Amino acid sequence: MSIAIYPGSFDPVTFGHLDVIKRSSTMFEEVVVGILSNNAKHPLFTVEERKDMLEKAVSDIPNVSVITFDGLLIDYMKAHDISVIVRGLRAITDFDYELQIAQSNRKVSCDTIDTVFLTTSIEYAYLSSSIVREYASYGTDVTDFVPKHVAQMLKNKFNN
Ligand code: ADP
């Protein structure tokens, strides 16, 4: 059974992430979206809020589920029998970092875990969670970038 995990911060989930999720859901029998609960990053949304907004956003895709994890991704994967990581590549600037992580995950897992990269759809190439947070903090409409329920959660968070 081919299960893939798509890990990230998703703070918040954007149409760029959803594009990667939709496309990978046609390639694997099951896709697990893994929200890293990493306190060092000082996220805008709590893990529970991020899980909530992601679950709503993928509710129409039956083979996608959302989980949260902390600690090492590969430990979670080994414990749950998952051997493929999905990551998105937007630009060459993503590449250096992603290559390093993918190669070290492969090494540390003794070649049992591999990473599959999906290049971004061109209309989302510029999109990142941090850009969305920045716009939303100034009250700019972000409904071109994120689902409506996420835009509403951003409004509530920034009181605008
Ligand atoms: P992280 O903090 O781990 O980079 P993110 O939530 O920012 O987590 O991103 C998770 C994954 O989604 C990464 O592989 C990132 O490259 C990818 N991603 C983010 N935005 C986009 C986008 N607009 N198009 C395609 N992939 C994206």
CSV table of C-alpha atoms and ligand atoms in Angstrom, one decimal:
chain,number,residue,atom,x,y,z
A,1,MET,CA,0.0,0.0,0.0
A,2,SER,CA,1.5,3.3,-1.0
A,3,ILE,CA,1.1,6.0,1.7
A,4,ALA,CA,2.8,9.3,1.5
A,5,ILE,CA,3.2,12.1,4.1
A,6,TYR,CA,3.2,15.8,3.2
A,7,PRO,CA,4.9,17.5,6.1
A,8,GLY,CA,5.0,21.2,6.9
A,9,SER,CA,4.0,24.0,9.2
A,10,PHE,CA,0.8,25.1,7.2
A,11,ASP,CA,0.7,28.3,9.2
A,12,PRO,CA,-1.8,28.8,7.5
A,13,VAL,CA,-2.6,26.4,4.7
A,14,THR,CA,-2.7,28.1,1.3
A,15,PHE,CA,-3.9,27.2,-2.2
A,16,GLY,CA,-0.3,26.3,-3.0
A,17,HIS,CA,-0.3,23.6,-0.3
A,18,LEU,CA,-3.8,22.4,-1.4
A,19,ASP,CA,-2.6,22.1,-5.0
A,20,VAL,CA,0.3,19.8,-3.9
A,21,ILE,CA,-2.2,17.8,-1.7
A,22,LYS,CA,-4.7,17.4,-4.5
A,23,ARG,CA,-2.1,16.4,-7.1
A,24,SER,CA,-0.4,13.9,-4.7
A,25,SER,CA,-3.7,12.4,-3.7
A,26,THR,CA,-4.0,11.1,-7.3
A,27,MET,CA,-0.5,9.5,-7.1
A,28,PHE,CA,-0.7,7.7,-3.8
A,29,GLU,CA,-3.4,5.5,-2.2
A,30,GLU,CA,-3.3,7.6,0.9
A,31,VAL,CA,-1.8,11.0,1.7
A,32,VAL,CA,-1.2,12.0,5.3
A,33,VAL,CA,-0.8,15.8,5.8
A,34,GLY,CA,1.6,16.1,8.8
A,35,ILE,CA,1.6,19.3,10.8
A,36,LEU,CA,4.8,19.8,12.6
A,37,SER,CA,4.1,21.1,16.1
A,38,ASN,CA,7.4,22.8,16.6
A,39,ASN,CA,7.3,25.4,19.3
A,40,ALA,CA,10.6,26.9,18.2
A,41,LYS,CA,8.9,28.4,15.1
A,42,HIS,CA,6.4,30.6,17.1
A,43,PRO,CA,3.5,30.0,14.7
A,44,LEU,CA,0.6,32.3,14.3
A,45,PHE,CA,-2.0,29.5,14.7
A,46,THR,CA,-2.0,26.8,17.3
A,47,VAL,CA,-1.5,23.2,16.0
A,48,GLU,CA,-5.2,22.6,16.7
A,49,GLU,CA,-6.3,25.6,14.7
A,50,ARG,CA,-4.0,24.5,11.8
A,51,LYS,CA,-5.4,21.0,12.0
A,52,ASP,CA,-8.9,22.3,12.0
A,53,MET,CA,-8.5,24.5,8.9
A,54,LEU,CA,-6.6,21.8,7.0
A,55,GLU,CA,-9.3,19.2,7.8
A,56,LYS,CA,-12.0,21.5,6.4
A,57,ALA,CA,-9.9,22.3,3.3
A,58,VAL,CA,-9.4,18.6,2.4
A,59,SER,CA,-12.8,17.2,3.5
A,60,ASP,CA,-13.8,16.5,-0.1
A,61,ILE,CA,-10.7,14.4,-0.8
A,62,PRO,CA,-11.4,10.9,0.6
A,63,ASN,CA,-7.8,9.5,0.7
A,64,VAL,CA,-6.3,12.5,2.5
A,65,SER,CA,-6.0,12.7,6.3
A,66,VAL,CA,-4.5,15.3,8.7
A,67,ILE,CA,-2.3,14.5,11.7
A,68,THR,CA,0.1,16.4,13.9
A,69,PHE,CA,3.5,15.2,15.1
A,70,ASP,CA,6.5,16.4,16.9
A,71,GLY,CA,10.0,15.0,17.0
A,72,LEU,CA,11.6,13.5,14.0
A,73,LEU,CA,9.5,13.0,10.9
A,74,ILE,CA,11.3,9.8,10.0
A,75,ASP,CA,10.5,8.3,13.5
A,76,TYR,CA,6.8,9.1,12.9
A,77,MET,CA,7.0,7.5,9.4
A,78,LYS,CA,8.7,4.3,10.7
A,79,ALA,CA,6.1,4.0,13.4
A,80,HIS,CA,3.3,4.3,10.9
A,81,ASP,CA,4.8,2.4,8.0
A,82,ILE,CA,5.1,5.4,5.7
A,83,SER,CA,8.0,5.5,3.3
A,84,VAL,CA,7.4,8.5,1.0
A,85,ILE,CA,7.7,12.2,1.8
A,86,VAL,CA,6.0,14.7,-0.5
A,87,ARG,CA,7.4,18.2,-0.7
A,88,GLY,CA,6.7,21.2,-2.9
A,89,LEU,CA,9.3,23.1,-4.8
A,90,ARG,CA,8.5,26.7,-5.7
A,91,ALA,CA,11.8,28.2,-6.8
A,92,ILE,CA,15.4,27.4,-7.0
A,93,THR,CA,15.7,29.0,-3.5
A,94,ASP,CA,13.7,26.1,-2.0
A,95,PHE,CA,16.0,23.5,-3.7
A,96,ASP,CA,19.2,23.7,-1.6
A,97,TYR,CA,17.5,23.2,1.7
A,98,GLU,CA,15.1,20.5,0.4
A,99,LEU,CA,17.9,18.6,-1.2
A,100,GLN,CA,19.8,18.5,2.0
A,101,ILE,CA,16.8,17.4,4.1
A,102,ALA,CA,15.8,14.7,1.5
A,103,GLN,CA,19.4,13.3,1.4
A,104,SER,CA,19.8,13.3,5.1
A,105,ASN,CA,16.4,11.6,5.7
A,106,ARG,CA,17.4,8.9,3.1
A,107,LYS,CA,20.7,8.4,4.9
A,108,VAL,CA,19.4,8.3,8.4
A,109,SER,CA,16.6,5.9,7.4
A,110,CYS,CA,19.1,3.5,5.7
A,111,ASP,CA,17.6,4.2,2.3
A,112,THR,CA,14.1,3.1,3.4
A,113,ILE,CA,12.6,6.6,3.1
A,114,ASP,CA,12.5,8.7,-0.1
A,115,THR,CA,11.2,12.1,-1.0
A,116,VAL,CA,9.1,13.0,-4.0
A,117,PHE,CA,9.1,16.7,-5.1
A,118,LEU,CA,6.2,18.3,-6.9
A,119,THR,CA,7.0,21.6,-8.7
A,120,THR,CA,4.5,24.3,-7.9
A,121,SER,CA,1.7,25.1,-10.3
A,122,ILE,CA,2.7,28.4,-11.9
A,123,GLU,CA,-0.2,30.4,-10.5
A,124,TYR,CA,1.0,29.6,-6.9
A,125,ALA,CA,4.7,30.0,-7.5
A,126,TYR,CA,4.9,33.2,-5.5
A,127,LEU,CA,2.6,32.0,-2.6
A,128,SER,CA,3.8,31.3,0.9
A,129,SER,CA,2.2,31.2,4.3
A,130,SER,CA,4.4,34.1,5.4
A,131,ILE,CA,3.2,36.4,2.6
A,132,VAL,CA,-0.4,35.5,3.5
A,133,ARG,CA,0.2,36.3,7.2
A,134,GLU,CA,1.8,39.6,6.3
A,135,TYR,CA,-1.1,40.7,4.0
A,136,ALA,CA,-3.7,39.5,6.5
A,137,SER,CA,-2.0,41.4,9.4
A,138,TYR,CA,-2.7,44.7,7.5
A,139,GLY,CA,-6.3,43.7,6.7
A,140,THR,CA,-5.7,43.0,3.0
A,141,ASP,CA,-8.2,40.5,1.4
A,142,VAL,CA,-6.4,37.1,1.1
A,143,THR,CA,-9.3,35.1,-0.5
A,144,ASP,CA,-7.2,34.7,-3.7
A,145,PHE,CA,-4.6,32.9,-1.6
A,146,VAL,CA,-6.4,30.8,1.0
A,147,PRO,CA,-9.9,29.1,1.4
A,148,LYS,CA,-12.6,31.4,2.8
A,149,HIS,CA,-12.7,29.7,6.2
A,150,VAL,CA,-8.9,30.3,6.5
A,151,ALA,CA,-9.3,34.0,5.5
A,152,GLN,CA,-11.9,34.3,8.2
A,153,MET,CA,-9.6,32.7,10.8
A,154,LEU,CA,-6.9,35.2,9.8
A,155,LYS,CA,-9.4,38.1,10.2
A,156,ASN,CA,-10.3,36.9,13.7
A,157,LYS,CA,-6.6,36.4,14.7
A,158,PHE,CA,-5.7,39.9,13.6
A,159,ASN,CA,-9.0,41.5,14.7
A,160,ASN,CA,-9.6,43.1,11.3
B,1,ADP,P1,7.9,24.3,6.1
B,1,ADP,O1,7.9,25.3,7.2
B,1,ADP,O2,8.2,22.9,6.5
B,1,ADP,O3,8.6,24.8,4.8
B,1,ADP,P2,5.4,25.1,4.8
B,1,ADP,O4,4.1,24.9,5.4
B,1,ADP,O5,5.9,26.4,4.6
B,1,ADP,O6,6.3,24.2,5.7
B,1,ADP,O7,5.5,24.2,3.4
B,1,ADP,C1,5.2,22.9,3.4
B,1,ADP,C2,5.6,22.4,2.0
B,1,ADP,O8,4.8,23.0,1.0
B,1,ADP,C3,7.0,22.6,1.6
B,1,ADP,O9,7.5,21.5,0.8
B,1,ADP,C4,6.9,23.9,0.7
B,1,ADP,O10,7.9,24.0,-0.3
B,1,ADP,C5,5.5,23.6,0.0
B,1,ADP,N1,4.9,24.8,-0.4
B,1,ADP,C6,4.6,25.9,0.2
B,1,ADP,N2,4.0,26.8,-0.5
B,1,ADP,C7,3.8,26.2,-1.8
B,1,ADP,C8,3.3,26.7,-3.0
B,1,ADP,N3,2.8,27.9,-3.2
B,1,ADP,N4,3.4,25.8,-4.1
B,1,ADP,C9,3.9,24.6,-3.9
B,1,ADP,N5,4.4,24.1,-2.8
B,1,ADP,C10,4.4,24.9,-1.7
